[in-house]
XYZ file of N, CA, C and O in Angstrom:
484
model
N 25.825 -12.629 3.890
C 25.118 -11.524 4.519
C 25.961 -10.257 4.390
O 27.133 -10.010 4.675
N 24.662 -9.318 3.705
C 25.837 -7.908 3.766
C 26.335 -7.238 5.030
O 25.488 -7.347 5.916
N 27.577 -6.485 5.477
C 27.292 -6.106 6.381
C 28.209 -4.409 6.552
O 29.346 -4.475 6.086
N 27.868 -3.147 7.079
C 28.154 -1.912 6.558
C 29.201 -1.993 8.152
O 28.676 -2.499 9.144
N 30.444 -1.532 8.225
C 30.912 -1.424 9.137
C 31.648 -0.039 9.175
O 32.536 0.203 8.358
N 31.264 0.883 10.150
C 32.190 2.154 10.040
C 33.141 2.266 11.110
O 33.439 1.473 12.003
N 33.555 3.421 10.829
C 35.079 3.583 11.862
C 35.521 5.009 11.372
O 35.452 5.426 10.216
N 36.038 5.744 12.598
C 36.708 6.973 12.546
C 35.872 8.173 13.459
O 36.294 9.244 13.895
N 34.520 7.546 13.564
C 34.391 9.392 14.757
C 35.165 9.130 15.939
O 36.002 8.261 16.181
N 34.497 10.482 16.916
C 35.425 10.504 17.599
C 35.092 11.903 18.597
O 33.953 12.355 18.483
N 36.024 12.594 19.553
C 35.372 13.422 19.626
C 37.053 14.695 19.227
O 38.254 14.472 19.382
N 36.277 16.006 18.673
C 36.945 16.757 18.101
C 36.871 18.468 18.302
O 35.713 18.753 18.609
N 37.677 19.606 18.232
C 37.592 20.838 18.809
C 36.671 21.165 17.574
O 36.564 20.303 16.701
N 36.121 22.144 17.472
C 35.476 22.988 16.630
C 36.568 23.265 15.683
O 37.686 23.592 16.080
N 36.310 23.159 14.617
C 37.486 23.377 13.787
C 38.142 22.616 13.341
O 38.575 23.043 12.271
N 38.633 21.281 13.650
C 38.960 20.490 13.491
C 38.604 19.431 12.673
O 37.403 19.572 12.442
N 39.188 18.065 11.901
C 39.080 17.207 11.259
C 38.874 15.963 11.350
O 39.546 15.386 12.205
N 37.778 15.027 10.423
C 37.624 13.785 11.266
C 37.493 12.665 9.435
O 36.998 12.851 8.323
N 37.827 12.198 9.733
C 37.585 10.934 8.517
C 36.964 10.064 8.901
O 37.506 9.414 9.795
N 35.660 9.640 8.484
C 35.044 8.791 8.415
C 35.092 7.561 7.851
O 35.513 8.089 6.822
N 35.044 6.118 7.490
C 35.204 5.136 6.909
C 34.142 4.181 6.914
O 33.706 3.866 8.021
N 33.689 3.711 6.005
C 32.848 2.396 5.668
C 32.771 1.230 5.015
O 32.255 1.203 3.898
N 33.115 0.443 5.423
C 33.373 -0.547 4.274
C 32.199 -1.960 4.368
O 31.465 -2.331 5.284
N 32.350 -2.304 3.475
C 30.983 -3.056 3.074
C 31.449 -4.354 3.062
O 32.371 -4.696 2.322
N 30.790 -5.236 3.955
C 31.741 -7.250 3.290
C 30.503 -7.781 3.404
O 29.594 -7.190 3.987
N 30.340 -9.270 2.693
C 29.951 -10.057 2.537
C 30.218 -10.534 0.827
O 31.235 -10.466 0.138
N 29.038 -10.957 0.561
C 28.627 -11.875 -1.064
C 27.517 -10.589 -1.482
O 26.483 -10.196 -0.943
N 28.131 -10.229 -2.486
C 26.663 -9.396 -3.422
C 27.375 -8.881 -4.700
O 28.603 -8.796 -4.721
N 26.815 -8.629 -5.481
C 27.124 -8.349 -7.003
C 27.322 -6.970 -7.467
O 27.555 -6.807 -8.665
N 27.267 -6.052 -6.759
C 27.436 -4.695 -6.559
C 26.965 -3.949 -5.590
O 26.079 -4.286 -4.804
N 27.740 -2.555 -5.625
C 27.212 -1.697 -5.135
C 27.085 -0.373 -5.871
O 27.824 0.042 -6.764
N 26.047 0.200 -5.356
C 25.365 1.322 -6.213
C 25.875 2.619 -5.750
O 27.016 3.063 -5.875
N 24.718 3.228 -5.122
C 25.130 4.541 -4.248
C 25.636 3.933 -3.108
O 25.398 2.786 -2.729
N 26.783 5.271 -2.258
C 26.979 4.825 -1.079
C 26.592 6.638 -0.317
O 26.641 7.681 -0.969
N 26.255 6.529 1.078
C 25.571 7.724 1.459
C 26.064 7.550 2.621
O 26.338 6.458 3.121
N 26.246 8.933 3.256
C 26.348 9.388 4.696
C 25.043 10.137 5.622
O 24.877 11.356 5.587
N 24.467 9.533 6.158
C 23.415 10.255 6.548
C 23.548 10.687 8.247
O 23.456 9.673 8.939
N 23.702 11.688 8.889
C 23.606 11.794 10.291
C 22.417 12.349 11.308
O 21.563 13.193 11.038
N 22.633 11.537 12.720
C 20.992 12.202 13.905
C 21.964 12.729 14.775
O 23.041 12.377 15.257
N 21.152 13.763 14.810
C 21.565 14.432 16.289
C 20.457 14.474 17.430
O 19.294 14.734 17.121
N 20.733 14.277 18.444
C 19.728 14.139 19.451
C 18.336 14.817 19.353
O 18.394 15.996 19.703
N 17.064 14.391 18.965
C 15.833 15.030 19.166
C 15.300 15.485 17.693
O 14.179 15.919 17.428
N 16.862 15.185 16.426
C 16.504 15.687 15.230
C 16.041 14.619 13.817
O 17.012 13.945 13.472
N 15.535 14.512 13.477
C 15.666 13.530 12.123
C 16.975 12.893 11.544
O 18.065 13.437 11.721
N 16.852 11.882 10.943
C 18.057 11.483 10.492
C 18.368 12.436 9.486
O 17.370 13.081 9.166
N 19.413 12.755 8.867
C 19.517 14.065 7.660
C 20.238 13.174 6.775
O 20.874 12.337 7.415
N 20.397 13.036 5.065
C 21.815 13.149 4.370
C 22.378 14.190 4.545
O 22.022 15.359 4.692
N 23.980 13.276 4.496
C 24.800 14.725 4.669
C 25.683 14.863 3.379
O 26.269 15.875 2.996
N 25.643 13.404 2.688
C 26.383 13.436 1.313
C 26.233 11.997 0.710
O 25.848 11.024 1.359
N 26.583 11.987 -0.608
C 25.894 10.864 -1.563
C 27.100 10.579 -2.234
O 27.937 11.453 -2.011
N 27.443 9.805 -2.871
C 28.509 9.055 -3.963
C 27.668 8.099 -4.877
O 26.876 7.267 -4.433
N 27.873 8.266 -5.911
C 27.070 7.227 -7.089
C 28.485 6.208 -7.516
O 29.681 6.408 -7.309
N 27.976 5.387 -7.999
C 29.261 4.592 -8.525
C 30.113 4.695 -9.342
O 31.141 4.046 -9.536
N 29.500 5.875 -10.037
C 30.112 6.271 -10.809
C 31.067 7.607 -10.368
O 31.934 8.081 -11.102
N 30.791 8.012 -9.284
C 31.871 9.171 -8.078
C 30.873 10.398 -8.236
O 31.175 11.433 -7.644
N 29.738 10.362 -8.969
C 29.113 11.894 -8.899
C 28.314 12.162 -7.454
O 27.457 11.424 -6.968
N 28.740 13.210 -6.990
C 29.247 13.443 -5.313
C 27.610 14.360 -5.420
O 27.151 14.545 -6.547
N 26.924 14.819 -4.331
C 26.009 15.559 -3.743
C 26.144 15.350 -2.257
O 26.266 14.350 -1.549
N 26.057 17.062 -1.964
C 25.625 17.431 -0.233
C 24.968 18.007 0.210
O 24.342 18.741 -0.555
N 24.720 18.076 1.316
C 23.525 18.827 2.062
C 24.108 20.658 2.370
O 25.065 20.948 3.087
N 23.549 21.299 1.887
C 23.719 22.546 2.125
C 24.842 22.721 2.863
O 25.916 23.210 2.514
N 24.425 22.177 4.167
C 25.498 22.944 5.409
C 26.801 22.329 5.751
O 27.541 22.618 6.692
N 26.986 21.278 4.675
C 28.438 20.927 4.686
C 29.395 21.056 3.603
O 30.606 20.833 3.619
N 28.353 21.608 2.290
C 29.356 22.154 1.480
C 30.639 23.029 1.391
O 30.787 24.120 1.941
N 31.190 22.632 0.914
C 32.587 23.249 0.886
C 33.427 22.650 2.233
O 34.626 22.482 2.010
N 33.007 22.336 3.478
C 33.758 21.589 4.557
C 33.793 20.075 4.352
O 34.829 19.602 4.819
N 32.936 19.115 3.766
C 32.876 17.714 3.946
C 32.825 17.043 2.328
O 31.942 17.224 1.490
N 34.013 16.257 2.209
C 34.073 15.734 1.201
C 33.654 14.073 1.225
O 33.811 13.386 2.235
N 33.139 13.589 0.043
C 32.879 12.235 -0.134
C 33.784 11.256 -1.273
O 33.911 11.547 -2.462
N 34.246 10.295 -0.746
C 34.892 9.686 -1.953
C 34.636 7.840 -1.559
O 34.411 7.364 -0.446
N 34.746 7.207 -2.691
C 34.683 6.127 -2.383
C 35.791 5.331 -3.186
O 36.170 5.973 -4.166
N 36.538 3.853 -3.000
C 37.077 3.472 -3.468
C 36.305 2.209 -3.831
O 35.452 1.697 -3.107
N 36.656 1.796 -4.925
C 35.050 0.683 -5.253
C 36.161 -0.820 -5.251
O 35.820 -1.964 -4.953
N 37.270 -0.436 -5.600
C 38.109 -1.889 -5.140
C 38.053 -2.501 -3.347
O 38.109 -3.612 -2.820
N 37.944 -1.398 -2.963
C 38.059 -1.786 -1.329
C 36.554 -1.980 -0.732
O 36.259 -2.533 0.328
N 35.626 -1.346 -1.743
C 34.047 -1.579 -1.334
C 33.864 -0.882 0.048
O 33.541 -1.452 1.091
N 34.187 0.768 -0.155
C 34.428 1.571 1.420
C 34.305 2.695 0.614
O 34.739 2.898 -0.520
N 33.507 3.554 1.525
C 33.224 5.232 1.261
C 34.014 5.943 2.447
O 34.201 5.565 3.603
N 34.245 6.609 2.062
C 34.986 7.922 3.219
C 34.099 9.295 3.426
O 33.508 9.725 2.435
N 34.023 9.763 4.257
C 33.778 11.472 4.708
C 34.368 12.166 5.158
O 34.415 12.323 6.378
N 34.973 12.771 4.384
C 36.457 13.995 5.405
C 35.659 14.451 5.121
O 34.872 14.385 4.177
N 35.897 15.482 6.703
C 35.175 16.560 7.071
C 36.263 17.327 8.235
O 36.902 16.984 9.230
N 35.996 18.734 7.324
C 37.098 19.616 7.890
C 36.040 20.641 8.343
O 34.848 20.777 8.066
N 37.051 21.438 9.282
C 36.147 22.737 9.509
C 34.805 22.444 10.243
O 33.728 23.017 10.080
N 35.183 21.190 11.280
C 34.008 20.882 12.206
C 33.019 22.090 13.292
O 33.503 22.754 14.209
N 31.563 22.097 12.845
C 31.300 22.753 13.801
C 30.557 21.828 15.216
O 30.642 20.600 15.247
N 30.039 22.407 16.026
C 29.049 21.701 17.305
C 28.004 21.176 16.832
O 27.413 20.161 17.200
N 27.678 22.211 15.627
C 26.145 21.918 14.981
C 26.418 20.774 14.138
O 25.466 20.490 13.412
N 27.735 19.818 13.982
C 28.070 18.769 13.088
C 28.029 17.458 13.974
O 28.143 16.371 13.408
N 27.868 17.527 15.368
C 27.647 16.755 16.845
C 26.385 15.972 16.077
O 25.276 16.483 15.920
N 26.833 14.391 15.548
C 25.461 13.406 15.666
C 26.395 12.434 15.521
O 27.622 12.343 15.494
N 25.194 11.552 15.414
C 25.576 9.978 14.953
C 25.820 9.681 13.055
O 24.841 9.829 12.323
N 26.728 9.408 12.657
C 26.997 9.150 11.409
C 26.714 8.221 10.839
O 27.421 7.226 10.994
N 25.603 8.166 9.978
C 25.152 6.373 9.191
C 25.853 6.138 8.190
O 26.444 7.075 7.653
N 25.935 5.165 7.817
C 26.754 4.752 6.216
C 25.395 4.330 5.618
O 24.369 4.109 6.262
N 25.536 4.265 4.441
C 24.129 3.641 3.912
C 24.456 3.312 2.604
O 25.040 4.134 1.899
N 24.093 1.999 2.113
C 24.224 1.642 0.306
C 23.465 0.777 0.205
O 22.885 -0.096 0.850
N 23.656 1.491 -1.463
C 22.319 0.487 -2.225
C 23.026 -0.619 -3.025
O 23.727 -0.490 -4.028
N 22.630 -1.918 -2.249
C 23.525 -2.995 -2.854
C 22.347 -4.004 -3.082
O 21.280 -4.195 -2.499
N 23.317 -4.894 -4.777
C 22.399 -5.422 -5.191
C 23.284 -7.249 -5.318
O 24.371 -7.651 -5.733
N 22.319 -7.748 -4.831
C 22.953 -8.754 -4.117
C 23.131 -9.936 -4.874
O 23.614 -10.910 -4.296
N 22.693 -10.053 -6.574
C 22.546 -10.450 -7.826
C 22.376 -9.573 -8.395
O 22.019 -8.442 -8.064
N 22.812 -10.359 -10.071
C 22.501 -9.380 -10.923
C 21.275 -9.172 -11.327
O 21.098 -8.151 -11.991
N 19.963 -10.163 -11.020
C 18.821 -9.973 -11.605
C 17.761 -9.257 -10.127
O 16.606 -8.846 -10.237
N 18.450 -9.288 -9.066
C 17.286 -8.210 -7.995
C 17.573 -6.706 -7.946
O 18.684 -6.381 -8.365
N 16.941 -5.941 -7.602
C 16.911 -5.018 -7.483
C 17.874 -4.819 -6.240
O 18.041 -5.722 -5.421
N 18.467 -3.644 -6.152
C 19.267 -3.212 -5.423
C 18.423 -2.833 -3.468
O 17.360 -2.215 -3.413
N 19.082 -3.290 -2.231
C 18.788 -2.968 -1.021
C 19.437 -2.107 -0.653
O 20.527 -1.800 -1.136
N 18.622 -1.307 0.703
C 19.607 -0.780 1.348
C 20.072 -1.265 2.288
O 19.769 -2.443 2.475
N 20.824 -0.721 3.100
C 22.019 -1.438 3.705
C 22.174 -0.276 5.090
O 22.370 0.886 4.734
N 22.112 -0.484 6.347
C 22.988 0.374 7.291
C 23.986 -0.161 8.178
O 24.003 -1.207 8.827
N 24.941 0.925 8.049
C 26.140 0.987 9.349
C 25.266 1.078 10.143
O 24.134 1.537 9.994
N 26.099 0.329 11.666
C 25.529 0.925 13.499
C 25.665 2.067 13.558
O 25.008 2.659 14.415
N 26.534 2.805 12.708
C 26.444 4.543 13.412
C 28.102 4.667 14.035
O 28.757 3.833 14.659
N 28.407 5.849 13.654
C 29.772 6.108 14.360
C 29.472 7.776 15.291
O 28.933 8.669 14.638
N 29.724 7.959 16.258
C 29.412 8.745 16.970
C 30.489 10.184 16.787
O 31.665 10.027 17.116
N 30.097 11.390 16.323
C 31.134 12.467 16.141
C 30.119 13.396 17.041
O 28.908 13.618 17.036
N 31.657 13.976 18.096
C 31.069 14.871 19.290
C 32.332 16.164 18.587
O 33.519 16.042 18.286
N 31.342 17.398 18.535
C 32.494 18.494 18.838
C 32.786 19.704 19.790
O 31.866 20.464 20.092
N 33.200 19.765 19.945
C 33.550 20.654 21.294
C 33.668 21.899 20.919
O 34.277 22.192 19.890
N 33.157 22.709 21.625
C 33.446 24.535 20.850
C 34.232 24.748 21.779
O 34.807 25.833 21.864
């Protein structure tokens, strides 16, 4: 059974820095994309950034240039540094990947419980 486990929010000043972590265990034959998607109270879930397996990175407008994505594919774990926190960055953080659990099915998705990032102005 796959299973997405994160770690690292937290709560943080405005301005400030937080690393995110995800790492993926069980039995499956790859993984594809890995994604950060976050809710903030009352709002839609949003992406906030993407990693392909191959490392080609995409973000959401309002974290460009502050929130980076990287993944290490030996450890089967994505990261989100994110610098230059604002209030408006206050949600719940998903992990999300598309893992394919043989080589002959099509690839699932997959979610983290959510890691909670609060920021304080």
């Amino acid at each position: 059974q796959v299973q997405l486990v994160e770690s690292g929010g937290g709560l943080v000043q405005a301005g400030g820095s937080l690393r995110l972590s995800c790492a993926a265990s069980g039995t499956f034959f790859s993984i594809n994309a890995m994604n950060w998607y976050r809710q903030a109270p009352g709002k839609q879930r949003e992406l906030v950034a993407g990693i392909t397996s191959g490392g080609t990175t995409n973000y959401a407008d309002s974290v460009k240039g502050r929130f980076t994505i990287s993944r290490d594919n030996a450890k089967n774990t994505v990261y989100l540094q994110m610098n230059s926190l604002k209030p408006e960055d206050a949600a719940v953080y998903y992990c999300n990947a598309q893992i394919q659990s043989t080589r002959w099915i099509a690839s699932n998705g997959y979610w983290g419980q959510g890691t909670q990032v609060t920021v304080s102005s």
